[in-house]
Amino acid sequence: MVVTDDPPILKLGVDDAIAGLVLSTEAQWNQTEEDWRIFLRDGVVFGIRDGMRLVATAALLPYSGNNAWISMVLVSGTHRRRGLATRLVDACLETARKNGLTSWLDATPDGAAVYGPLGFTPTLQLRRLKLAKPMRTAAAAPATATLDSLRARDRRATGLDRTALLSAFAQRPGSRIVSANGAIALVRDGRTARHIGPLFADHAAAALTLVNAIAQSDDRPLLLDAVASQAAFLEGLTASGWTIERPFQRMRFGPATAGAEETPFAVAGPEFG
């Protein structure tokens, strides 16, 4: 019999939402308890405990078309450099393999250096931007749009049916779906800042106009995860006071799935795709 000191990997339940939030808050991430409940309710979240304390997690969130998103790869500062994250990501990949799923994730530069040797292929790049102090004005807020409109545009851009995810976002207090001039976006509360995304538009000017209208109707810090190839959009954001906080590299493990019909201007977040 092989004896190992490695702590066991456990499947977490909805009662672990607060413990997960403690980990993401330690990492200064923007997730809320409601975000954790999505992963715990609709996906599979693996965790490692030290006694009763949750010290590491990784989540696998299935989408349509045999796809799944890996995220919430977190290790407490007291337990890093012990291989816990690698073990948890391996558990996600094994679950995806057994279910015939292509896995996706949005990695930091350090993470991309780890995931590449595991067999992940880089796809598009993202940039996390922040507007620390929106200038709320008396200008009219952008028009409200329907969930069906957002869902249809999201499917065109991702090739996925994410009705459950977008519905969960839209039903939260403080969330709104807004549109103007062919652009549409979802705005929702985060732990420390409101998040804009996904965001779709026919061209960069329309996307920028909608983002500016959102900023003028909000007084909390705003976050947005822009697609790096939308260069005019990125340039317009930084010119209007947004600052780039960090890059993300989108990566895929497994066969390519159906291509998208358009490129979004901003995504739902690196944890959701």
Tab-separated table of C-alpha atoms in Angstrom:
chain	number	residue	atom	x	y	z
A	1	MET	CA	0.000	0.000	0.000
A	2	VAL	CA	1.290	3.435	-0.980
A	3	VAL	CA	1.372	5.885	1.913
A	4	THR	CA	1.078	9.566	1.028
A	5	ASP	CA	0.964	12.712	3.076
A	6	ASP	CA	-0.894	14.610	0.357
A	7	PRO	CA	-4.201	15.974	1.676
A	8	PRO	CA	-7.217	14.523	-0.142
A	9	ILE	CA	-9.060	16.367	-2.893
A	10	LEU	CA	-12.716	16.880	-1.973
A	11	LYS	CA	-15.793	17.895	-3.932
A	12	LEU	CA	-17.282	20.987	-2.343
A	13	GLY	CA	-20.958	21.821	-1.853
A	14	VAL	CA	-23.074	24.964	-1.748
A	15	ASP	CA	-22.403	25.298	1.972
A	16	ASP	CA	-18.766	26.061	1.074
A	17	ALA	CA	-19.597	29.363	-0.665
A	18	ILE	CA	-18.437	31.491	2.260
A	19	ALA	CA	-15.206	29.510	2.658
A	20	GLY	CA	-14.540	29.984	-1.052
A	21	LEU	CA	-15.226	33.692	-0.730
A	22	VAL	CA	-12.613	33.902	2.022
A	23	LEU	CA	-10.019	32.506	-0.408
A	24	SER	CA	-10.910	34.811	-3.302
A	25	THR	CA	-11.031	37.800	-0.960
A	26	GLU	CA	-7.551	36.948	0.322
A	27	ALA	CA	-6.393	37.039	-3.309
A	28	GLN	CA	-8.129	40.440	-3.692
A	29	TRP	CA	-10.402	39.101	-6.437
A	30	ASN	CA	-13.796	40.644	-7.199
A	31	GLN	CA	-16.038	37.573	-6.834
A	32	THR	CA	-19.091	37.600	-4.600
A	33	GLU	CA	-20.800	34.860	-2.637
A	34	GLU	CA	-23.347	34.645	-5.478
A	35	ASP	CA	-20.527	33.952	-7.952
A	36	TRP	CA	-19.303	31.082	-5.800
A	37	ARG	CA	-22.796	29.662	-5.633
A	38	ILE	CA	-22.897	29.461	-9.448
A	39	PHE	CA	-19.791	27.276	-9.486
A	40	LEU	CA	-20.956	25.150	-6.571
A	41	ARG	CA	-24.496	24.735	-7.907
A	42	ASP	CA	-23.940	24.384	-11.663
A	43	GLY	CA	-20.382	23.061	-11.821
A	44	VAL	CA	-17.889	20.962	-9.899
A	45	VAL	CA	-15.603	22.617	-7.360
A	46	PHE	CA	-12.656	20.680	-5.987
A	47	GLY	CA	-11.032	21.725	-2.744
A	48	ILE	CA	-8.337	20.856	-0.246
A	49	ARG	CA	-8.684	21.481	3.476
A	50	ASP	CA	-6.183	21.843	6.252
A	51	GLY	CA	-8.242	20.602	9.156
A	52	MET	CA	-11.550	22.450	8.818
A	53	ARG	CA	-10.075	25.330	6.820
A	54	LEU	CA	-10.445	25.440	3.034
A	55	VAL	CA	-6.996	26.290	1.638
A	56	ALA	CA	-7.225	25.574	-2.114
A	57	THR	CA	-9.881	25.337	-4.828
A	58	ALA	CA	-10.429	24.861	-8.549
A	59	ALA	CA	-13.766	24.876	-10.380
A	60	LEU	CA	-15.043	23.296	-13.583
A	61	LEU	CA	-18.172	24.972	-14.999
A	62	PRO	CA	-19.802	23.081	-17.906
A	63	TYR	CA	-21.259	24.961	-20.866
A	64	SER	CA	-23.094	23.761	-23.956
A	65	GLY	CA	-21.412	22.061	-26.920
A	66	ASN	CA	-19.124	19.888	-24.772
A	67	ASN	CA	-17.223	22.842	-23.338
A	68	ALA	CA	-16.292	23.706	-19.767
A	69	TRP	CA	-14.535	26.577	-17.995
A	70	ILE	CA	-11.781	26.034	-15.433
A	71	SER	CA	-11.423	28.836	-12.912
A	72	MET	CA	-11.251	29.812	-9.245
A	73	VAL	CA	-7.811	28.210	-9.013
A	74	LEU	CA	-6.892	29.568	-5.600
A	75	VAL	CA	-4.386	28.617	-2.922
A	76	SER	CA	-4.087	30.404	0.397
A	77	GLY	CA	-0.809	32.190	0.944
A	78	THR	CA	-0.013	29.805	3.778
A	79	HIS	CA	-0.145	26.756	1.485
A	80	ARG	CA	1.472	27.831	-1.789
A	81	ARG	CA	4.324	26.024	-3.586
A	82	ARG	CA	3.100	22.634	-2.453
A	83	GLY	CA	1.611	21.560	-5.803
A	84	LEU	CA	-1.995	21.994	-4.623
A	85	ALA	CA	-3.107	24.068	-7.623
A	86	THR	CA	-1.650	21.556	-10.090
A	87	ARG	CA	-3.429	18.677	-8.361
A	88	LEU	CA	-6.739	20.526	-8.440
A	89	VAL	CA	-6.419	21.536	-12.096
A	90	ASP	CA	-5.561	17.909	-12.914
A	91	ALA	CA	-8.777	16.862	-11.147
A	92	CYS	CA	-10.742	19.332	-13.301
A	93	LEU	CA	-9.082	18.063	-16.484
A	94	GLU	CA	-9.741	14.440	-15.574
A	95	THR	CA	-13.415	15.217	-14.939
A	96	ALA	CA	-13.611	17.051	-18.265
A	97	ARG	CA	-11.915	14.144	-20.055
A	98	LYS	CA	-14.340	11.597	-18.597
A	99	ASN	CA	-17.239	13.730	-19.808
A	100	GLY	CA	-15.800	14.463	-23.251
A	101	LEU	CA	-15.431	18.195	-22.572
A	102	THR	CA	-13.021	20.707	-24.080
A	103	SER	CA	-11.622	22.820	-21.223
A	104	TRP	CA	-10.988	26.559	-21.371
A	105	LEU	CA	-9.422	29.020	-18.947
A	106	ASP	CA	-8.144	32.590	-18.762
A	107	ALA	CA	-4.658	32.550	-17.284
A	108	THR	CA	-2.405	35.196	-15.795
A	109	PRO	CA	1.103	35.275	-17.354
A	110	ASP	CA	2.412	33.101	-14.507
A	111	GLY	CA	-0.484	30.708	-14.952
A	112	ALA	CA	0.022	30.482	-18.715
A	113	ALA	CA	3.608	29.349	-18.109
A	114	VAL	CA	2.205	26.478	-16.021
A	115	TYR	CA	-0.738	25.526	-18.234
A	116	GLY	CA	1.199	25.504	-21.514
A	117	PRO	CA	3.299	22.438	-20.619
A	118	LEU	CA	0.099	20.685	-19.503
A	119	GLY	CA	-1.172	20.841	-23.091
A	120	PHE	CA	-3.215	24.053	-23.129
A	121	THR	CA	-3.174	26.003	-26.405
A	122	PRO	CA	-3.283	29.845	-26.326
A	123	THR	CA	-6.178	31.540	-28.134
A	124	LEU	CA	-7.187	35.184	-27.629
A	125	GLN	CA	-5.732	37.663	-25.141
A	126	LEU	CA	-7.599	39.840	-22.642
A	127	ARG	CA	-6.813	42.999	-20.718
A	128	ARG	CA	-8.357	43.751	-17.308
A	129	LEU	CA	-9.105	47.477	-17.034
A	130	LYS	CA	-10.349	49.560	-14.121
A	131	LEU	CA	-12.045	52.922	-13.837
A	132	ALA	CA	-11.452	53.811	-10.214
A	133	LYS	CA	-13.607	56.945	-10.043
A	134	PRO	CA	-16.476	57.086	-12.549
A	135	MET	CA	-17.749	60.610	-13.138
A	136	ARG	CA	-21.464	60.241	-12.485
A	137	THR	CA	-23.421	62.967	-14.254
A	138	ALA	CA	-27.016	63.993	-14.827
A	139	ALA	CA	-26.919	62.438	-18.307
A	140	ALA	CA	-29.633	59.913	-19.071
A	141	ALA	CA	-28.735	56.319	-18.304
A	142	PRO	CA	-28.469	53.949	-21.288
A	143	ALA	CA	-31.625	52.144	-22.325
A	144	THR	CA	-32.530	48.838	-20.726
A	145	ALA	CA	-32.273	45.761	-22.962
A	146	THR	CA	-33.718	42.269	-22.639
A	147	LEU	CA	-32.031	39.111	-21.483
A	148	ASP	CA	-33.040	37.435	-24.757
A	149	SER	CA	-31.169	40.088	-26.740
A	150	LEU	CA	-28.030	39.626	-24.660
A	151	ARG	CA	-28.256	35.845	-24.808
A	152	ALA	CA	-28.571	35.853	-28.599
A	153	ARG	CA	-25.566	38.124	-29.022
A	154	ASP	CA	-23.568	36.079	-26.517
A	155	ARG	CA	-24.252	32.901	-28.460
A	156	ARG	CA	-23.089	34.502	-31.705
A	157	ALA	CA	-19.845	35.586	-30.070
A	158	THR	CA	-19.061	32.452	-28.049
A	159	GLY	CA	-20.841	29.636	-29.866
A	160	LEU	CA	-22.224	28.636	-26.460
A	161	ASP	CA	-25.669	28.673	-24.897
A	162	ARG	CA	-25.037	30.398	-21.561
A	163	THR	CA	-28.653	31.097	-20.670
A	164	ALA	CA	-28.272	29.807	-17.111
A	165	LEU	CA	-25.222	31.976	-16.399
A	166	LEU	CA	-26.586	35.169	-17.934
A	167	SER	CA	-29.953	34.657	-16.241
A	168	ALA	CA	-28.254	34.257	-12.856
A	169	PHE	CA	-26.345	37.491	-13.427
A	170	ALA	CA	-29.380	39.425	-14.621
A	171	GLN	CA	-31.573	38.373	-11.691
A	172	ARG	CA	-29.232	39.775	-9.045
A	173	PRO	CA	-30.092	43.034	-7.300
A	174	GLY	CA	-28.180	45.856	-8.931
A	175	SER	CA	-27.659	44.079	-12.263
A	176	ARG	CA	-28.766	45.691	-15.490
A	177	ILE	CA	-28.617	44.920	-19.207
A	178	VAL	CA	-28.149	48.096	-21.236
A	179	SER	CA	-27.878	48.937	-24.918
A	180	ALA	CA	-27.312	51.818	-27.334
A	181	ASN	CA	-26.512	52.100	-31.043
A	182	GLY	CA	-26.195	48.356	-31.589
A	183	ALA	CA	-24.075	47.774	-28.484
A	184	ILE	CA	-25.285	45.722	-25.521
A	185	ALA	CA	-23.707	44.892	-22.148
A	186	LEU	CA	-24.440	43.428	-18.756
A	187	VAL	CA	-23.405	45.325	-15.617
A	188	ARG	CA	-23.331	43.528	-12.280
A	189	ASP	CA	-22.050	44.020	-8.755
A	190	GLY	CA	-18.742	42.581	-7.632
A	191	ARG	CA	-17.156	42.480	-4.195
A	192	THR	CA	-15.172	45.706	-4.660
A	193	ALA	CA	-16.246	47.016	-8.091
A	194	ARG	CA	-19.033	46.717	-10.605
A	195	HIS	CA	-18.215	44.621	-13.651
A	196	ILE	CA	-19.124	45.396	-17.278
A	197	GLY	CA	-19.368	42.319	-19.462
A	198	PRO	CA	-20.077	40.614	-21.636
A	199	LEU	CA	-20.132	43.547	-24.057
A	200	PHE	CA	-20.956	43.259	-27.745
A	201	ALA	CA	-21.090	45.965	-30.390
A	202	ASP	CA	-21.029	46.453	-34.146
A	203	HIS	CA	-17.940	48.664	-33.923
A	204	ALA	CA	-15.562	50.220	-31.393
A	205	ALA	CA	-17.244	53.620	-31.368
A	206	ALA	CA	-20.558	52.092	-30.270
A	207	ALA	CA	-18.839	50.017	-27.589
A	208	LEU	CA	-17.051	53.083	-26.210
A	209	THR	CA	-20.227	55.168	-26.242
A	210	LEU	CA	-22.045	52.530	-24.208
A	211	VAL	CA	-19.190	52.168	-21.701
A	212	ASN	CA	-19.040	55.941	-21.245
A	213	ALA	CA	-22.806	56.065	-20.668
A	214	ILE	CA	-22.512	53.316	-18.042
A	215	ALA	CA	-19.683	55.188	-16.301
A	216	GLN	CA	-21.711	58.403	-16.252
A	217	SER	CA	-24.602	56.617	-14.553
A	218	ASP	CA	-22.546	54.833	-11.879
A	219	ASP	CA	-20.494	55.997	-8.916
A	220	ARG	CA	-18.705	52.771	-7.944
A	221	PRO	CA	-15.363	51.606	-9.382
A	222	LEU	CA	-15.797	49.683	-12.633
A	223	LEU	CA	-13.944	46.681	-14.056
A	224	LEU	CA	-13.955	45.424	-17.621
A	225	ASP	CA	-12.129	42.538	-19.325
A	226	ALA	CA	-11.489	43.701	-22.884
A	227	VAL	CA	-10.454	41.534	-25.822
A	228	ALA	CA	-6.946	42.709	-26.695
A	229	SER	CA	-7.471	42.469	-30.462
A	230	GLN	CA	-10.120	45.222	-30.201
A	231	ALA	CA	-7.326	47.797	-30.353
A	232	ALA	CA	-9.447	50.894	-31.026
A	233	PHE	CA	-11.679	50.021	-28.079
A	234	LEU	CA	-8.698	49.599	-25.752
A	235	GLU	CA	-7.157	52.854	-26.907
A	236	GLY	CA	-10.424	54.688	-26.365
A	237	LEU	CA	-10.784	53.304	-22.850
A	238	THR	CA	-7.294	54.282	-21.744
A	239	ALA	CA	-7.755	57.733	-23.291
A	240	SER	CA	-10.882	58.230	-21.175
A	241	GLY	CA	-9.248	57.347	-17.856
A	242	TRP	CA	-9.348	53.534	-17.680
A	243	THR	CA	-6.114	51.875	-16.560
A	244	ILE	CA	-4.874	48.422	-17.567
A	245	GLU	CA	-4.352	46.276	-14.467
A	246	ARG	CA	-3.217	42.960	-15.919
A	247	PRO	CA	-3.316	40.724	-19.000
A	248	PHE	CA	-4.974	37.338	-19.311
A	249	GLN	CA	-4.281	34.627	-21.880
A	250	ARG	CA	-7.267	32.512	-22.943
A	251	MET	CA	-6.237	28.879	-23.398
A	252	ARG	CA	-7.914	25.678	-24.574
A	253	PHE	CA	-7.318	22.044	-23.653
A	254	GLY	CA	-8.873	19.629	-26.116
A	255	PRO	CA	-10.276	19.819	-29.641
A	256	ALA	CA	-11.418	23.134	-31.068
A	257	THR	CA	-15.161	23.732	-30.945
A	258	ALA	CA	-17.465	25.640	-33.307
A	259	GLY	CA	-16.111	29.065	-34.219
A	260	ALA	CA	-17.750	32.317	-33.166
A	261	GLU	CA	-19.519	34.637	-35.581
A	262	GLU	CA	-18.139	37.811	-33.990
A	263	THR	CA	-15.535	38.932	-31.456
A	264	PRO	CA	-16.810	40.455	-28.219
A	265	PHE	CA	-15.413	43.739	-26.954
A	266	ALA	CA	-15.422	42.536	-23.333
A	267	VAL	CA	-16.058	39.127	-21.762
A	268	ALA	CA	-18.083	38.034	-18.741
A	269	GLY	CA	-14.869	37.748	-16.724
A	270	PRO	CA	-11.811	35.481	-16.606
A	271	GLU	CA	-13.655	33.200	-14.199
A	272	PHE	CA	-16.644	32.742	-16.549
A	273	GLY	CA	-15.239	33.268	-20.051
